[in-house]
Every structure is written in C-alpha cells, then in structure tokens.
XYZ file of C-alpha atoms in Angstrom:
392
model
C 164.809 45.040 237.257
C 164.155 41.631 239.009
C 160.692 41.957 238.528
C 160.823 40.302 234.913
C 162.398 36.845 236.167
C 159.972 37.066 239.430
C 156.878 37.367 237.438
C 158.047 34.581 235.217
C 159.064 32.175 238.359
C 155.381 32.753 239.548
C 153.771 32.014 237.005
C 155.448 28.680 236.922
C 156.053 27.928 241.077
C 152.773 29.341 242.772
C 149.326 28.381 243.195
C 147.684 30.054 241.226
C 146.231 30.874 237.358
C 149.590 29.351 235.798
C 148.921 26.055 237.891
C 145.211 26.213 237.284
C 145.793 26.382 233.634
C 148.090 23.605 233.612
C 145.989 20.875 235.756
C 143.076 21.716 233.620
C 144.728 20.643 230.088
C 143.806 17.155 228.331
C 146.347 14.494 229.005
C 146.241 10.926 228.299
C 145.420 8.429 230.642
C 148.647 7.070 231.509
C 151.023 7.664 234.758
C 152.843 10.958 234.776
C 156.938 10.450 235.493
C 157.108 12.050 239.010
C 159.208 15.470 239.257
C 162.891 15.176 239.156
C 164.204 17.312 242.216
C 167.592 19.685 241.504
C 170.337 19.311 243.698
C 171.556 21.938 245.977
C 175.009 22.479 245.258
C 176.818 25.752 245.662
C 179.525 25.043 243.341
C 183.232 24.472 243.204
C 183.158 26.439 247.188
C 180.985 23.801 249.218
C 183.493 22.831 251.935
C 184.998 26.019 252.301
C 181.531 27.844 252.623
C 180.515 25.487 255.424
C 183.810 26.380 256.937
C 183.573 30.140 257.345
C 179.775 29.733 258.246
C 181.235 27.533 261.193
C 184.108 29.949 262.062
C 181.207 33.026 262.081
C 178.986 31.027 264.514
C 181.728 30.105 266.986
C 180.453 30.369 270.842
C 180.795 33.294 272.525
C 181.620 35.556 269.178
C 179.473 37.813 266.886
C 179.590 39.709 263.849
C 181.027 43.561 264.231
C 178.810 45.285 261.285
C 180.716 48.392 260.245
C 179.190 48.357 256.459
C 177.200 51.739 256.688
C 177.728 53.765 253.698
C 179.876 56.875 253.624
C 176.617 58.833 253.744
C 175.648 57.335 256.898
C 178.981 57.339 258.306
C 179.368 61.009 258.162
C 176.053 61.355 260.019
C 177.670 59.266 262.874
C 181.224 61.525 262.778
C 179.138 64.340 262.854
C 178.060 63.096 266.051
C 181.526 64.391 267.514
C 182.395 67.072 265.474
C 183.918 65.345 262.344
C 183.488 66.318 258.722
C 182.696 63.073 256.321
C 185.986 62.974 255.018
C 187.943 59.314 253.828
C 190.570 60.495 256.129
C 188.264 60.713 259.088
C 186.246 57.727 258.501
C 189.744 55.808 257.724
C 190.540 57.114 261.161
C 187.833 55.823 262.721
C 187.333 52.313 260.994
C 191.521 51.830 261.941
C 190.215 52.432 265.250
C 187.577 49.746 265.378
C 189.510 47.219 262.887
C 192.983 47.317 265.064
C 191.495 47.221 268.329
C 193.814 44.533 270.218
C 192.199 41.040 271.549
C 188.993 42.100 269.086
C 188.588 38.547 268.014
C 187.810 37.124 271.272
C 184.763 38.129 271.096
C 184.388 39.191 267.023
C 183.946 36.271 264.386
C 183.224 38.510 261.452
C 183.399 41.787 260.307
C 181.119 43.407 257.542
C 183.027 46.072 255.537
C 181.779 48.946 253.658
C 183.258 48.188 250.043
C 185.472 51.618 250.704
C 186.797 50.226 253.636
C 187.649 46.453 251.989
C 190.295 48.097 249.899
C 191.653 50.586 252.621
C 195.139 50.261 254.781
C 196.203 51.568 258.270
C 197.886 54.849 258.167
C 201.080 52.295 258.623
C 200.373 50.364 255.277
C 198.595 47.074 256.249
C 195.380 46.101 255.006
C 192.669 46.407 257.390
C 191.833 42.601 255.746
C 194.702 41.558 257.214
C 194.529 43.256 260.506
C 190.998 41.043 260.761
C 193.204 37.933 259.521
C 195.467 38.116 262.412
C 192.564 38.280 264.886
C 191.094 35.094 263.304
C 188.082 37.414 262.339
C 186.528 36.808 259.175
C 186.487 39.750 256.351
C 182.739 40.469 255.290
C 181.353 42.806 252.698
C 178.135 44.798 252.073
C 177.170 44.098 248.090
C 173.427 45.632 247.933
C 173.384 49.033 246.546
C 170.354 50.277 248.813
C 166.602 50.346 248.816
C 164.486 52.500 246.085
C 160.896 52.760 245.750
C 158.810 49.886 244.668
C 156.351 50.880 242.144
C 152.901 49.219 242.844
C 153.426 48.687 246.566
C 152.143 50.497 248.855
C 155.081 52.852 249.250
C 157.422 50.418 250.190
C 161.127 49.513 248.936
C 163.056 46.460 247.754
C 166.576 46.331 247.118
C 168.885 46.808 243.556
C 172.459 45.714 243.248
C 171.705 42.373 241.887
C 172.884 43.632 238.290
C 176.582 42.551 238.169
C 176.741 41.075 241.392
C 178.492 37.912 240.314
C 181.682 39.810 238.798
C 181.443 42.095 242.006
C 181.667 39.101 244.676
C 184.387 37.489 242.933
C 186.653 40.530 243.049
C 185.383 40.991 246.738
C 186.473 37.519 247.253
C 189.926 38.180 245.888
C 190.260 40.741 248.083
C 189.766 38.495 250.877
C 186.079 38.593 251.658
C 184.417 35.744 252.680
C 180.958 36.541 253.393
C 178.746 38.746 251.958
C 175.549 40.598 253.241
C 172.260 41.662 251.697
C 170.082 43.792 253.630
C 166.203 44.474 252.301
C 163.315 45.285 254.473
C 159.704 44.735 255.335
C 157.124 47.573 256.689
C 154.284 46.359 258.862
C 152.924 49.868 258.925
C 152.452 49.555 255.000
C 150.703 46.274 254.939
C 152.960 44.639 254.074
C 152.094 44.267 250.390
C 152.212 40.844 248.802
C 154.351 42.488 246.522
C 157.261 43.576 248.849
C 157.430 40.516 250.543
C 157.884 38.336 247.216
C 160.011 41.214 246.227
C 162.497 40.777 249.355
C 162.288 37.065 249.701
C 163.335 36.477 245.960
C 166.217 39.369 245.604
C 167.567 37.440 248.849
C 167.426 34.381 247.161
C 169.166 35.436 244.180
C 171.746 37.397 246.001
C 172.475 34.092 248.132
C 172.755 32.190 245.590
C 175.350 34.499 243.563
C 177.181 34.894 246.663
C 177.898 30.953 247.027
C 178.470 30.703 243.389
C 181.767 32.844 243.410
C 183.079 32.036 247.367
C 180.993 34.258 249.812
C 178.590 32.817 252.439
C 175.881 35.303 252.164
C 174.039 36.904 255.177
C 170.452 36.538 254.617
C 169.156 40.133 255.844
C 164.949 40.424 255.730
C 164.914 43.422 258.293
C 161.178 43.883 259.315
C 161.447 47.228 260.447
C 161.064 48.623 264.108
C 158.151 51.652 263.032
C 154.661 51.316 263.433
C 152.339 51.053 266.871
C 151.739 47.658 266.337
C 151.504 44.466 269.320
C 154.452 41.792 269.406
C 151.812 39.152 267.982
C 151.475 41.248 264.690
C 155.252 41.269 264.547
C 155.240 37.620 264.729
C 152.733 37.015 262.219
C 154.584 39.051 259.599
C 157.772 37.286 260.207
C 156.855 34.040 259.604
C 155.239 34.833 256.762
C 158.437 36.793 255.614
C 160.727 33.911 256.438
C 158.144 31.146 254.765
C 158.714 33.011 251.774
C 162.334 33.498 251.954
C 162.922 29.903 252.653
C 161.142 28.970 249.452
C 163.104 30.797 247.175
C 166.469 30.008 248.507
C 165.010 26.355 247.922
C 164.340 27.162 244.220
C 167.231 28.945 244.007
C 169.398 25.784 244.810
C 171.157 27.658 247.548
C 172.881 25.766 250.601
C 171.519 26.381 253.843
C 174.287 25.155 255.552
C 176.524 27.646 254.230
C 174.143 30.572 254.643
C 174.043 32.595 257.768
C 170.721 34.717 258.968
C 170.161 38.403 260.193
C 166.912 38.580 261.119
C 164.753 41.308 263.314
C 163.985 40.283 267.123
C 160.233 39.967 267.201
C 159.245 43.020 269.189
C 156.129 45.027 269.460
C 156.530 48.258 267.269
C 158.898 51.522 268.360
C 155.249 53.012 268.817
C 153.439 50.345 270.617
C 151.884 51.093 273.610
C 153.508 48.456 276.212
C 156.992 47.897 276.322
C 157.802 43.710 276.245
C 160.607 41.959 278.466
C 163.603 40.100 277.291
C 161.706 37.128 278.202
C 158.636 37.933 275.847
C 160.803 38.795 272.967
C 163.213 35.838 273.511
C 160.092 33.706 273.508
C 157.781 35.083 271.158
C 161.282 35.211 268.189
C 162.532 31.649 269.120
C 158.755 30.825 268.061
C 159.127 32.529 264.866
C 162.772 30.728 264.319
C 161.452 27.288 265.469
C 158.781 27.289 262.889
C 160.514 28.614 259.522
C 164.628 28.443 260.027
C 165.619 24.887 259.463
C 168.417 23.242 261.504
C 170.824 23.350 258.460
C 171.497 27.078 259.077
C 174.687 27.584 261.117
C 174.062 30.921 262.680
C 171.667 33.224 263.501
C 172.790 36.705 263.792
C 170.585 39.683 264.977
C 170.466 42.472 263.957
C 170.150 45.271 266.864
C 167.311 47.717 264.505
C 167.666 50.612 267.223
C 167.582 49.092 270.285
C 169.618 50.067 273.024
C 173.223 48.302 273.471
C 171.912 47.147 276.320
C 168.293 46.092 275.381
C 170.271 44.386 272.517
C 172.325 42.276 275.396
C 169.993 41.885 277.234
C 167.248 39.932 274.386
C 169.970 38.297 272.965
C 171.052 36.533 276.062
C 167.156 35.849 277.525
C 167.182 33.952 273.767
C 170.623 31.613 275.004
C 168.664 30.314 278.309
C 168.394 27.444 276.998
C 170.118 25.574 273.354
C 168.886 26.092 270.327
C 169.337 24.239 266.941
C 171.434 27.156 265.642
C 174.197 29.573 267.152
C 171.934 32.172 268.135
C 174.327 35.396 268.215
C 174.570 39.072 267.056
C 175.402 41.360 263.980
C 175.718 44.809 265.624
C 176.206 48.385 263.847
C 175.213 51.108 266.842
C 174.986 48.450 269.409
C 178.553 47.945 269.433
C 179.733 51.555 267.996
C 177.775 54.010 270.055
C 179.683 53.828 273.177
C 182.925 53.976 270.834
C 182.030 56.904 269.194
C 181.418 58.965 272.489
C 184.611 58.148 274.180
C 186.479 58.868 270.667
C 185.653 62.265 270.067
C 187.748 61.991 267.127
C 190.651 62.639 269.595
C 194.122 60.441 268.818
C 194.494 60.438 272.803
C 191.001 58.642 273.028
C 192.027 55.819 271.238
C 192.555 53.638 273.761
C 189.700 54.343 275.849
C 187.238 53.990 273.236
C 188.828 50.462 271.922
C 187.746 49.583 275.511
C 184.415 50.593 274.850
C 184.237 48.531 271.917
C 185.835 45.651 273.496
C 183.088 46.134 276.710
C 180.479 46.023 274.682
C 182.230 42.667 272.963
C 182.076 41.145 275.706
C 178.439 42.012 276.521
C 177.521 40.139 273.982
C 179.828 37.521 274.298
C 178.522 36.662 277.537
C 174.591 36.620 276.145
C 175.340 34.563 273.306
C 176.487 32.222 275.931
C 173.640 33.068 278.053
C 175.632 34.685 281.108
C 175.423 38.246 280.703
C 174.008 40.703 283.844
C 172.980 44.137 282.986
C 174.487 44.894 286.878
C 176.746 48.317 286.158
C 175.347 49.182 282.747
C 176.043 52.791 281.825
C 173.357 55.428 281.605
C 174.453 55.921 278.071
C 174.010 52.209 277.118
C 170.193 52.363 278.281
C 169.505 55.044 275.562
C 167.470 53.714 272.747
C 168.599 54.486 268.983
C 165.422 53.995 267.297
C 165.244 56.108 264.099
C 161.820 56.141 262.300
C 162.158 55.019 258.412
C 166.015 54.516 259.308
C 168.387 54.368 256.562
C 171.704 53.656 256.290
C-alpha cells in the first residue's frame, strides 16, 4: 500500500508531532545552514512533455475521454441492445476513433489500456488513426478505487505498484499522456485521511508518469452526491487542490508539463437550488485562481454527470473572459451519449452518429472559446446523467 511511504513523508513534511519533536531538541548556538531546495526536473522528457501539454491545450480543442473499463463499457452497449463483447466495444471505439475531421475539435484522446493495443477491422492501429488527426494518444493507468480502511467509508486509488514499467510500455505504444482518476466525498466528511490519501497517490502517479514520457492528467474528482450548497463545494476543493499542489511540489513534479481534470464547483446532485452557468463559472474560477498556479497548461473538466449541454454551457460561461490557463474539457458521456443513441449498434448508423460526436465537438469547441449558444439544443442533450456513487 502507499500508506507506508505517506505516513513516513508526514512525519517528516507536516506540522505536527514530528516537527514539534524536532524544534524542541538541544542545538548549539550557532547559525543553522538554510535548507537546500530540490530541483524540479522531470527527467530525460522535459521539452517533449511541455510539448504535448501545449498540443492538448490548443484553442478551441478538448480531450475525448473514452478510458471506461470494459465493465463500464458494457453497461453503456447495453444501452442499445449490445452484449459486452471485444468485438462490440472494438466496434464502437472504431466508430468514435475514425470519425473524419475529429481533430478539429479533439486534442487528446484517453484510451482504455484494451483499446491502446487494438486495430480497425482494416488493420491500422487506432494510435495511428489519432496520429493522423493530430490528436494525441492518452491512456488510463489507475486500476480503480477500493475501500480505505480508517476513513469514513471512503476510497483512494491502487495501481501505483508497477506503474513505472507500465507507462513506459504505454509510451512505446505511442501514449503520451497518462490519466489518474481518484475521488473525494463531501457527503463523508471528507476525512483528513482521504484527502492526504488522493493528493499524495496523484503526486506519485504524476511524477512516475513524467519520469518514463507521459504528461499525467491530474484527476481529484470531488464527487457530484450529497445535498450540499455550492459554497461547501468550494471549500472542499480548495482544500483538495492545496493539498494536491503540495505533494506534486515534494514530489519534484513539473507543473508545466502536467495537465488538470478537476470537478466544476457545483452545489450537490441533491441540493435544493439549482445554480447558473454564471454561478458555477464564477464560484470554480475562484477555486482555480486561488490554488492552480499559472505554470499549468490546461485545465480540463471533467463533465461528473452533467448534461452535454449543462457541460457546454459552464464550460463556456468559464471562457467569458481569459484565464491564466486553457480552460477546456475532458468528456466521457458528455460527448458519447448522443453517439450512442443514434448508433444503435447499427453499421448503417455510422455516419449519423459520427455527426453526433462531431456536434457535440463542436459544442465544446465553441465554449472553450467562449462562443457557444445553447439555441437548437436537443431534448436529449438537456437530460442529466447523474449517477449516485458512480463508477466507472
């Protein structure tokens, strides 16, 4: 477990009995030589990390996530009638991955490790199909959330052990980024514990990631449940992001060749009163303003739920005016539902639902340059997705 380092890095880093301990020793009365500080390097990669960070936060482009585990994939074919098969979710990724003029508005894609090694039904690697749409190849390297024991039934997130020899065969294989994805409750607490927890597997992960050629997406999602107000939202995330930031800064880890995937501040799935794309825009850009530092290339959303078109819509109130960072999206459903219902897992639909996906593209396109209108949105891209205690 990671819990053996993290105790030991406490012990050492926070305020606390270790430091306590240590002020109050004997020491002779002469001047202490100050603190040498490490430098942040991220290896033999530097340039070329800082370069696919760049290409992922172009303007007007976004990250396509299609990383959901078979699992969760079969529960979306199911949706139209298809059994989980590697055949069928081939079938559909093909469909997403080789959808023509794609990269117009797509800057990265995250794969499903399944999908990083698959081919077309004609032979060519989806990798390359991305390559030719100047889209960069991503890939999901966490191996899910399990229970926490001493929390207060919350989760953090394994797949740290062998990581390194993982990520450099990714990287071979043509990834180039990498994403993490861990998560916070507010509805259980959230514990000290789970929030130390998160920010310090991140850390790790990032700094893995750079080490063998992947810019790692750093994923804290603070999830959608609970009936809480927007201000309690905001509270917990910058005190999830303070801590993240610290440990990427002990963990030597370059922020310029990190990208983030944080939660829109929004009042919980449960809360009484609904907030505008203005509120959320305003009360998240607080939360960024205060904890993400300039360094960071991109930020890139994650949708948690929301409707395609609430997605849009808060991710273009959020482009109004500039921000320090490319302020964009990382979509799953957001992007996929409307594919999936004009698919039907029909070979005559294919067309129609590469449309879809290349509507919805633009969508977002158009907010992350702060021009989209929700003026002949469908009925289908109001519906919210919210799943309580989602996982994927």
């Amino acid at each position: 477990m990671a819990c053996s380092s993290f105790v030991k890095l406490n012990a050492s880093s926070s305020p606390g009995i270790g430091h306590q301990s240590f002020n109050q020793r004997a020491r002779p009365s002469r001047q202490v030589a100050p603190r040498r500080v490490a430098v942040i390097r991220a290896g033999a990669y530097s340039d070329e990390l800082v370069k696919t960070a760049k290409t992922i936060a172009s303007p007007g482009r976004g990250i396509l996530a299609i990383d959901e585990s078979n699992a969760t994939c079969g529960k979306r074919l199911s949706s139209v009638g298809l059994d989980n098969t590697e055949v069928n979710r081939q079938a559909y990724r093909q469909l997403l991955l080789t959808t023509p003029g794609l990269g117009e508005y797509i800057s990265g894609a995250i794969l499903f490790e399944e999908t990083l090694y698959q081919s077309t039904t004609d032979g060519k690697k989806f990798v390359d199909c991305l390559r030719e749409e100047n889209i960069v190849p991503g890939i999901k390297v966490d191996k899910g959330l399990v229970p926490l024991p001493g929390s207060n039934n919350e989760s953090w997130c394994q797949g740290l052990d062998g990581l390194a020899s993982r990520s450099a065969e990714y990287y071979k294989e043509g990834a180039r980024f990498a994403k993490w994805r861990t998560v916070v409750s507010i509805p259980c607490g959230p514990s000290a514990l789970a929030v130390k927890e998160a920010a310090w597997g991140l850390a790790r992960y990032a700094g893995i990631s750079q080490d063998n050629g992947l810019v790692p997406i750093v994923e804290p999602e603070i999830l959608l449940d609970g009936d809480h107000p927007i201000e309690r939202t905001l509270e917990v995330a910058e005190r999830v992001w303070a801590e993240v930031f610290y440990y990427l800064a002990e963990n030597n880890v370059m922020f310029e060749g990190i990208l983030l995937k944080p939660s829109m501040v929004t009042p919980g799935a449960e809360h009484k009163e609904r907030a505008s794309p203005e509120t959320i825009a305003k009360y998240t850009l607080t939360m960024l303003n205060r904890r993400v530092p300039p360094a960071v290339p991109g930020i890139m959303f994650l949708s948690g739920g929301q409707s395609e078109m609430e997605a849009t819509l808060n991710l273009n109130a959020m482009n109004q005016s500039p921000n320090p960072w490319h302020v964009s999206f990382s979509y799953a459903r957001a992007l996929q539902n409307s594919v999936l219902k004009s698919w039907q897992g029909r070979p005559e639909n294919i067309e129609v639902a590469q449309k879809a996906l290349l509507s919805r593209g633009k969508a977002n396109s158009l907010a992350q340059l702060g021009r989209y209108s929700a003026d002949g949105e469908s009925d289908d891209a109001k519906k919210g997705m919210f799943v309580k205690g989602y996982t994927y």
